[in-house]
Amino acid sequence: MLEQTVQIVSNERDTDSHFRLVVRASRIAPLIQPGQFAHVRVLPMKDAVLRRPFSIFQVEGDTFSILYKSVGKGTEVLARMGPGKELSVIAPLGHGFTVPKRGGETPLLVAGGYGMAAMYLLAQRSPQKGIVFVGGRRHVDILCEKEFQALGWDVRVTTEDGSHGEKGLVTKPLQAELKRSTARRKLFACGPTGMLKAVGKIAEESRVPAELSMDEHMCCGVGVCLTCVIPVKAGDGWEYQRTCTEGPVFDSRKILWEIAK
Amino acid sequence: MLEQTVQIVSNERDTDSHFRLVVRASRIAPLIQPGQFAHVRVLPMKDAVLRRPFSIFQVEGDTFSILYKSVGKGTEVLARMGPGKELSVIAPLGHGFTVPKRGGETPLLVAGGYGMAAMYLLAQRSPQKGIVFVGGRRHVDILCEKEFQALGWDVRVTTEDGSHGEKGLVTKPLQAELKRSTARRKLFACGPTGMLKAVGKIAEESRVPAELSMDEHMCCGVGVCLTCVIPVKAGDGWEYQRTCTEGPVFDSRKILWEIAK
Amino acid sequence: MNLSVQIGKLTLQNPVMVASGTFGYGVEYAQLLDLNQLGAVVVKGIRLHPVRGNPTPRTVEVASGLINAIGLQGPGVDGFIKKYWPFLKKLKVPTIINIWGTTVDEYAEVARRFDTLGGVGALELNVSCPNIKEGGAQFGTDVKLLSRVVAACRKVTELPLITKMSPNVVSIAPYAKAAEDAGSDALAVTNSYPAMAIDIETRKPKLANVTGGLTGPCLKPIAIKLVWEAAKVVKIPIIGMGGIQNAADAIEFMMAGATAVAVGTANFYEPQTPLQVIAAIREFMQQRDIQDVSEITGSVQTTK
Amino acid sequence: MNLSVQIGKLTLQNPVMVASGTFGYGVEYAQLLDLNQLGAVVVKGIRLHPVRGNPTPRTVEVASGLINAIGLQGPGVDGFIKKYWPFLKKLKVPTIINIWGTTVDEYAEVARRFDTLGGVGALELNVSCPNIKEGGAQFGTDVKLLSRVVAACRKVTELPLITKMSPNVVSIAPYAKAAEDAGSDALAVTNSYPAMAIDIETRKPKLANVTGGLTGPCLKPIAIKLVWEAAKVVKIPIIGMGGIQNAADAIEFMMAGATAVAVGTANFYEPQTPLQVIAAIREFMQQRDIQDVSEITGSVQTTK
Ligand SMILES: Cc1cc2nc3c(=O)[nH]c(=O)nc-3n(C[C@H](O)[C@H](O)[C@H](O)COP(=O)(O)OP(=O)(O)OC[C@H]3O[C@@H](n4cnc5c(N)ncnc54)[C@H](O)[C@@H]3O)c2cc1C
Ligand SMILES: Cc1cc2nc3c(=O)[nH]c(=O)nc-3n(C[C@H](O)[C@H](O)[C@H](O)COP(=O)(O)OP(=O)(O)OC[C@H]3O[C@@H](n4cnc5c(N)ncnc54)[C@H](O)[C@@H]3O)c2cc1C
Ligand SMILES: Cc1cc2nc3c(=O)[nH]c(=O)nc-3n(C[C@H](O)[C@H](O)[C@H](O)COP(=O)(O)O)c2cc1C
Ligand SMILES: Cc1cc2nc3c(=O)[nH]c(=O)nc-3n(C[C@H](O)[C@H](O)[C@H](O)COP(=O)(O)O)c2cc1C
Ligand code: FES
Ligand code: FES
């Protein structure tokens, strides 16, 4: 974890309201592990008191990038910032994915929306290639499909409106795949909470392990404020653990969905 | 008084931290009288709840301009806004200067700092030319000297550090001028409160009328909030009158300097 | 689609009014917006006699807010009637007159004067101005005094009475209840919050009055909570205010329990705010097929 | 040039600490800044037993502020001593422990436990958390209960006691006086202000706890006034907090009467804030030839 003032290398529209931001962060880049995130202070956002968290998408040399959707005041201001402008970044943060080992379980990645971004490094650094299941509402919500294909992964697209790939939810081809064979597999998922919950259930039913990257509202991002907690099994009972510190990636068996809202 | 969203035509550095802003405001421009001001909403200034008042400098066709000093958060944001960007303006506001009549008293203008800007229209629209006394701390504080000369007015510069014109305060050459002749004269002044007070005193001693444009902290700018008041003689006593509505220009004899802080 | 709301026996064509002290006597803004589109015009606080108010500086901008210590400058009842009433009485929308006094009797006397004037829409009792030594907040932070002021005014007028509450209390509930019990027809929640700012260069307070009242967006989360709490204990309508800048803010107040709202500090920045809020509330209702604006009031879903 | 200040018998190398609940247990920020440069580290509130805290969402950003309803999640005295004390006790700067309970006895018991621990810098009595049903604010808004809590803790420890005041009172003066009289060595002014926000799309409160405590820059003008008023009635030092973002804010608190200050919400945005404030206070003093930081305290020039 480091705090660094970084320069924007590029910040361009991807699809629709999604943008790709590349920053030069020489000290941070080498430290990044798959599934970690960056806590970004958008300096021109004047009446804000919080940073904004984003999963780290790609790392290249002394740069890293994020893939973000413009949804509110922070991301809207960010989307208007050009190359050369400065941001303050605290990164890398959080406990990321366990990178698969050669010869271990076959990784099945499940992503929704910008969850795709959080999994690129995992796919890239995994010695074992697998399948990426990616879902979205419309075609424009399917991000970085090409990048995953370029890594040699099998990408299975679903959209709710059928405008790209198979029509339906991402869990449909995932379940089909799990039924198709009995090979050892492990799930890795990142996306909206509803999807994560569904993936957790599928994992349990199929008795495959799963690592889920939880999307919780954050404040400090470094473990001091206790905003971002989720209920996690501990001892005989449960306790609130911090998504920003113990997570964002949790073993799906540990999450108490009944208590989480 | 109108509210209009206007486009910036140009916004360029003048001297030091002074800028000239020209906006296209077709409905407002024709209404402007000398000594009136514009109340400007700097839209990107996010956590602000107030507009910022500026004297109107020049009017040309469907544009008007202001000459402003970057001193705080509003003017700093403003200084970074380029042509094409929008501002919301309420103008023209306030009760301005009485434009001299042909054959009447000779106008003597006294200006400090950006007070100079507030007097340009007065000089331009006065059928009778006169003298402009302009003072500042340093050479860079003397604004739009050339513009007044181009109007055919006699410009007498003083600076406190002697870097331009006569060394000393603006009141020095003014007093000398008043002593020099007994012709009928009228003073018009705009600048810091200390200067206005001194001019008011000189006017009283020399028994010449004076109109002073008061620089009071403003809030609404249109007379509803009662922020900008100064103590003014009324009946047997005095009352607080609004700089934004009854002023900014007041007859100097009416101002109660003892009560004003 | 119905936007009209009821404040006692007064019907407003829509729930958006302006906040006392931020809209002068209406006439000043008449050039910039059509006053007849408002729910009501609420004028600056008036006591029996003319009031000079505090020395300057009287306002200072702070983060997402404003502190003011105007000190209730005003023309007094007679001055108001002479100078502003001829204009106001011709408006098609009601005028609500914000009144105050330094004694219970003065409140009642001012209420009586406006009762006899005829044509006044409602009276708003300002028992919560933090910027004057006598009168104002002392009445709004003492339950017994508050009851007495409201009851005394109730006795002399049938005009709808709106009690303007102070935010500066441990819990608003007993005050809200007291105002209702004493005969108030509605509550205005909330007035400004006592605050202060210091110029570190001069080491002087930024206001001549040293302290003042904080208003604007920074106050909204506090005001929302006060409205929500007051709405739980009273049956009379609440007029919500404190930092409203747009329709989302206004709707938030209504969901918390407000029947109507008032736009204050935002007028200084953008005088069109009240009209923009009205238009956008209408749009919000259209999009969600809400037939009556009263469906929004108190619709927040809480388990508490 | 002297920056050190005195809080009871505790000497701080400079007047800038961090606010409880915004700095975890110190260890979390240790990678980002040198804790040994702070005036003191103040840890998150601790009661006798472990506390789970409230459901989520627990915080929401508002205009120039934050509302939180964490609900004092924490490891309890034993958990804290086991998990965090080994790290904290090695710091060169004092650790101030923020404590609370649901009864007067629990406050005293927690105080006693930390007294016997050894090496603790001071205890801060949180009698003003708005986010828990029992304990917290109920003690801070009732003068008698407040006195009892402070007196009970005073009996069991010689550690400097700092009473953390609630802003949610009509006047802070009687509470400040009560805390001083009951043996408090200092006051912390102020805790967060009760507030609420509603999501108008879902019609649900933005916090699972419905209401929370407002902090950040929006609170500063209220906090400055509270410090100024408290400083007029007590002789013990005041630790000022509420929206401090930079040295100018910190100096404003000191001029209002604070001996020391704490940086809270700003840590989330910029963890370097406390160190930046220390550096800039030093610069402020240098430029003005101020020899001792105590010269700033209470130096506001008012006629009131
Ligand atoms: C660990 C983590 C990783 C993330 N990675 C990415 C990413 O790779 N790409 C991406 O586009 N977004 C990502 N997000 C979500 C991103 O942080 C929010 O979209 C962003 O903070 C919104 O900021 P804003 O100022 O634009 O929106 P605001 O104006 O603050 O809010 C707009 C809307 O977004 C919601 N929102 C605000 N904060 C969050 C949050 N933390 N999580 C979810 N919704 C929120 C609000 O409730 C509101 O509805 C991630 C969030 C977390 C916690
Ligand atoms: C009628 C009138 C006409 C004016 N004409 C001009 C003009 O032609 N050119 C020009 O440069 N300025 C003019 N001013 C001053 C101008 O309004 C302020 O400089 C501006 O509001 C500062 O805004 P800011 O956000 O940059 O500063 P802030 O960050 O708000 O404040 C920075 C500093 O400026 C001071 N300040 C803030 N508002 C005022 C104010 N209304 N008057 C004086 N000082 C203030 C503050 O006290 C502070 O010290 C005029 C003011 C008035 C009342
Ligand atoms: C400059 C100013 C003057 C005010 N004068 C009065 C007043 O005379 N009477 C009154 O009851 N409230 C007065 N108020 C309070 C407002 O009516 C309103 O309650 C408060 O500003 C909160 O709303 P806002 O945040 O939208 O401004 C005044 C507020 C301001 C800013
Ligand atoms: C997330 C959060 C948690 C807090 N937890 C505590 C706490 O445990 N005990 C306490 O006394 N104050 C707590 N506070 C209050 C702060 O210590 C401080 O008094 C308040 O935030 C005002 O300062 P600020 O505006 O600089 O944040 C908390 C504040 C925040 C924002
Ligand atoms: S966001 Fe603060 S603890 Fe996780
Ligand atoms: S600035 Fe509001 S009355 Fe003049």
mmCIF file of N, CA and C and ligand atoms in Angstrom, chain A residues 18 35 37 45 51-57 66-76 114-115 117-118 190 213-218 243 248, chain D residues 61 199, ligand 1:
data_model
loop_
_atom_site.group_PDB
_atom_site.id
_atom_site.type_symbol
_atom_site.label_atom_id
_atom_site.label_comp_id
_atom_site.label_asym_id
_atom_site.label_seq_id
_atom_site.Cartn_x
_atom_site.Cartn_y
_atom_site.Cartn_z
ATOM 1 N N HIS A 18 -18.483 3.735 -20.421
ATOM 2 C CA HIS A 18 -17.280 3.164 -19.818
ATOM 3 C C HIS A 18 -16.031 3.847 -20.347
ATOM 4 N N GLY A 35 -6.934 -8.776 -8.570
ATOM 5 C CA GLY A 35 -8.081 -8.593 -7.676
ATOM 6 C C GLY A 35 -7.925 -7.448 -6.698
ATOM 7 N N PHE A 37 -7.362 -3.365 -5.632
ATOM 8 C CA PHE A 37 -7.963 -2.149 -6.156
ATOM 9 C C PHE A 37 -7.167 -0.902 -5.789
ATOM 10 N N MET A 45 -12.894 17.322 -7.643
ATOM 11 C CA MET A 45 -14.220 17.097 -7.078
ATOM 12 C C MET A 45 -14.279 17.794 -5.720
ATOM 13 N N ARG A 51 -12.569 9.288 -1.374
ATOM 14 C CA ARG A 51 -11.961 8.748 -2.581
ATOM 15 C C ARG A 51 -12.956 7.796 -3.245
ATOM 16 N N ARG A 52 -12.624 7.311 -4.418
ATOM 17 C CA ARG A 52 -13.458 6.360 -5.123
ATOM 18 C C ARG A 52 -12.628 5.116 -5.438
ATOM 19 N N PRO A 53 -13.151 3.918 -5.097
ATOM 20 C CA PRO A 53 -12.389 2.684 -5.328
ATOM 21 C C PRO A 53 -12.633 2.083 -6.714
ATOM 22 N N PHE A 54 -11.573 1.629 -7.347
ATOM 23 C CA PHE A 54 -11.688 0.957 -8.650
ATOM 24 C C PHE A 54 -10.730 -0.221 -8.700
ATOM 25 N N SER A 55 -11.220 -1.333 -9.239
ATOM 26 C CA SER A 55 -10.365 -2.500 -9.430
ATOM 27 C C SER A 55 -9.265 -2.146 -10.413
ATOM 28 N N ILE A 56 -8.124 -2.751 -10.219
ATOM 29 C CA ILE A 56 -7.051 -2.529 -11.181
ATOM 30 C C ILE A 56 -7.249 -3.480 -12.352
ATOM 31 N N PHE A 57 -7.220 -2.910 -13.533
ATOM 32 C CA PHE A 57 -7.493 -3.656 -14.758
ATOM 33 C C PHE A 57 -6.184 -4.256 -15.293
ATOM 34 N N ILE A 66 -7.418 1.404 -15.103
ATOM 35 C CA ILE A 66 -8.717 0.989 -14.570
ATOM 36 C C ILE A 66 -9.742 1.133 -15.691
ATOM 37 N N LEU A 67 -10.816 0.388 -15.552
ATOM 38 C CA LEU A 67 -11.899 0.446 -16.522
ATOM 39 C C LEU A 67 -13.115 0.856 -15.714
ATOM 40 N N TYR A 68 -13.620 2.052 -15.964
ATOM 41 C CA TYR A 68 -14.690 2.525 -15.071
ATOM 42 C C TYR A 68 -15.903 3.008 -15.834
ATOM 43 N N LYS A 69 -16.999 2.980 -15.136
ATOM 44 C CA LYS A 69 -18.262 3.441 -15.684
ATOM 45 C C LYS A 69 -18.595 4.787 -15.053
ATOM 46 N N SER A 70 -19.012 5.730 -15.870
ATOM 47 C CA SER A 70 -19.385 7.042 -15.357
ATOM 48 C C SER A 70 -20.811 6.944 -14.816
ATOM 49 N N VAL A 71 -20.940 6.978 -13.483
ATOM 50 C CA VAL A 71 -22.250 6.777 -12.854
ATOM 51 C C VAL A 71 -22.666 7.912 -11.919
ATOM 52 N N GLY A 72 -21.723 8.764 -11.519
ATOM 53 C CA GLY A 72 -22.070 9.784 -10.538
ATOM 54 C C GLY A 72 -21.067 10.901 -10.548
ATOM 55 N N LYS A 73 -21.050 11.676 -9.476
ATOM 56 C CA LYS A 73 -20.261 12.900 -9.565
ATOM 57 C C LYS A 73 -18.759 12.665 -9.679
ATOM 58 N N GLY A 74 -18.232 11.671 -8.998
ATOM 59 C CA GLY A 74 -16.790 11.429 -9.069
ATOM 60 C C GLY A 74 -16.370 10.927 -10.425
ATOM 61 N N THR A 75 -17.070 9.918 -10.918
ATOM 62 C CA THR A 75 -16.692 9.338 -12.199
ATOM 63 C C THR A 75 -16.982 10.303 -13.359
ATOM 64 N N GLU A 76 -17.976 11.169 -13.176
ATOM 65 C CA GLU A 76 -18.236 12.162 -14.231
ATOM 66 C C GLU A 76 -17.099 13.177 -14.336
ATOM 67 N N TYR A 114 -18.296 -4.145 -14.887
ATOM 68 C CA TYR A 114 -16.887 -3.819 -14.716
ATOM 69 C C TYR A 114 -16.156 -4.885 -13.908
ATOM 70 N N GLY A 115 -16.873 -5.896 -13.442
ATOM 71 C CA GLY A 115 -16.238 -7.019 -12.774
ATOM 72 C C GLY A 115 -15.210 -7.686 -13.678
ATOM 73 N N ALA A 117 -13.086 -6.228 -15.500
ATOM 74 C CA ALA A 117 -11.802 -5.538 -15.362
ATOM 75 C C ALA A 117 -10.989 -6.133 -14.221
ATOM 76 N N ALA A 118 -11.691 -6.461 -13.126
ATOM 77 C CA ALA A 118 -11.005 -6.949 -11.930
ATOM 78 C C ALA A 118 -10.344 -8.297 -12.161
ATOM 79 N N CYS A 190 -16.573 -11.755 -10.084
ATOM 80 C CA CYS A 190 -16.625 -10.345 -9.712
ATOM 81 C C CYS A 190 -17.763 -9.702 -10.485
ATOM 82 N N SER A 213 -15.264 -11.613 -5.440
ATOM 83 C CA SER A 213 -14.800 -10.250 -5.138
ATOM 84 C C SER A 213 -16.026 -9.400 -4.847
ATOM 85 N N MET A 214 -16.165 -9.002 -3.598
ATOM 86 C CA MET A 214 -17.383 -8.338 -3.135
ATOM 87 C C MET A 214 -17.390 -6.852 -3.450
ATOM 88 N N ASP A 215 -18.533 -6.370 -3.903
ATOM 89 C CA ASP A 215 -18.672 -4.948 -4.238
ATOM 90 C C ASP A 215 -19.409 -4.252 -3.094
ATOM 91 N N GLU A 216 -18.670 -3.772 -2.134
ATOM 92 C CA GLU A 216 -19.292 -3.066 -1.014
ATOM 93 C C GLU A 216 -18.963 -1.582 -1.086
ATOM 94 N N HIS A 217 -19.899 -0.779 -0.668
ATOM 95 C CA HIS A 217 -19.689 0.643 -0.559
ATOM 96 C C HIS A 217 -18.496 0.899 0.369
ATOM 97 N N MET A 218 -17.559 1.741 -0.076
ATOM 98 C CA MET A 218 -16.359 1.998 0.726
ATOM 99 C C MET A 218 -16.197 3.452 1.121
ATOM 100 N N THR A 243 -14.327 -5.465 3.624
ATOM 101 C CA THR A 243 -14.125 -5.753 2.206
ATOM 102 C C THR A 243 -12.830 -5.122 1.688
ATOM 103 N N PRO A 248 -11.204 -7.411 -1.065
ATOM 104 C CA PRO A 248 -12.560 -7.684 -1.546
ATOM 105 C C PRO A 248 -12.822 -9.149 -1.889
ATOM 106 N N GLU D 61 -21.892 9.723 1.673
ATOM 107 C CA GLU D 61 -21.300 11.042 1.429
ATOM 108 C C GLU D 61 -22.405 12.052 1.153
ATOM 109 N N ASP D 199 -32.592 7.901 -0.011
ATOM 110 C CA ASP D 199 -32.457 7.617 -1.436
ATOM 111 C C ASP D 199 -33.849 7.758 -2.055
HETATM 112 C C1 LIG E 1 -13.586 -2.814 -4.530
HETATM 113 C C2 LIG E 1 -14.343 -2.024 -5.554
HETATM 114 C C3 LIG E 1 -13.938 -2.091 -6.866
HETATM 115 C C4 LIG E 1 -14.622 -1.364 -7.843
HETATM 116 N N1 LIG E 1 -14.193 -1.423 -9.127
HETATM 117 C C5 LIG E 1 -14.793 -0.693 -10.066
HETATM 118 C C6 LIG E 1 -14.344 -0.741 -11.409
HETATM 119 O O1 LIG E 1 -13.398 -1.442 -11.755
HETATM 120 N N2 LIG E 1 -14.986 0.021 -12.339
HETATM 121 C C7 LIG E 1 -16.053 0.796 -11.981
HETATM 122 O O2 LIG E 1 -16.610 1.467 -12.857
HETATM 123 N N3 LIG E 1 -16.497 0.862 -10.721
HETATM 124 C C8 LIG E 1 -15.902 0.146 -9.752
HETATM 125 N N4 LIG E 1 -16.370 0.210 -8.454
HETATM 126 C C9 LIG E 1 -17.507 1.077 -8.146
HETATM 127 C C10 LIG E 1 -17.044 2.513 -8.052
HETATM 128 O O3 LIG E 1 -16.282 2.685 -6.878
HETATM 129 C C11 LIG E 1 -18.255 3.479 -7.987
HETATM 130 O O4 LIG E 1 -18.941 3.388 -9.202
HETATM 131 C C12 LIG E 1 -17.799 4.896 -7.793
HETATM 132 O O5 LIG E 1 -17.294 5.059 -6.490
HETATM 133 C C13 LIG E 1 -18.941 5.874 -8.006
HETATM 134 O O6 LIG E 1 -18.452 7.172 -7.752
HETATM 135 P P1 LIG E 1 -19.234 8.444 -8.250
HETATM 136 O O7 LIG E 1 -18.709 9.604 -7.495
HETATM 137 O O8 LIG E 1 -19.180 8.549 -9.720
HETATM 138 O O9 LIG E 1 -20.710 8.107 -7.857
HETATM 139 P P2 LIG E 1 -21.564 8.747 -6.671
HETATM 140 O O10 LIG E 1 -22.081 10.070 -7.128
HETATM 141 O O11 LIG E 1 -20.804 8.673 -5.410
HETATM 142 O O12 LIG E 1 -22.729 7.674 -6.644
HETATM 143 C C14 LIG E 1 -23.436 7.336 -7.824
HETATM 144 C C15 LIG E 1 -24.058 6.017 -7.626
HETATM 145 O O13 LIG E 1 -23.071 5.029 -7.435
HETATM 146 C C16 LIG E 1 -23.292 4.325 -6.219
HETATM 147 N N5 LIG E 1 -22.012 4.036 -5.595
HETATM 148 C C17 LIG E 1 -21.225 4.922 -4.951
HETATM 149 N N6 LIG E 1 -20.168 4.304 -4.440
HETATM 150 C C18 LIG E 1 -20.270 3.005 -4.762
HETATM 151 C C19 LIG E 1 -19.506 1.856 -4.503
HETATM 152 N N7 LIG E 1 -18.395 1.883 -3.779
HETATM 153 N N8 LIG E 1 -19.925 0.692 -4.990
HETATM 154 C C20 LIG E 1 -21.037 0.635 -5.694
HETATM 155 N N9 LIG E 1 -21.813 1.668 -5.978
HETATM 156 C C21 LIG E 1 -21.435 2.839 -5.507
HETATM 157 C C22 LIG E 1 -24.094 5.262 -5.383
HETATM 158 O O14 LIG E 1 -24.851 4.603 -4.407
HETATM 159 C C23 LIG E 1 -24.936 5.959 -6.405
HETATM 160 O O15 LIG E 1 -26.062 5.212 -6.715
HETATM 161 C C24 LIG E 1 -15.730 -0.553 -7.483
HETATM 162 C C25 LIG E 1 -16.137 -0.492 -6.149
HETATM 163 C C26 LIG E 1 -15.476 -1.229 -5.192
HETATM 164 C C27 LIG E 1 -15.913 -1.162 -3.783
#
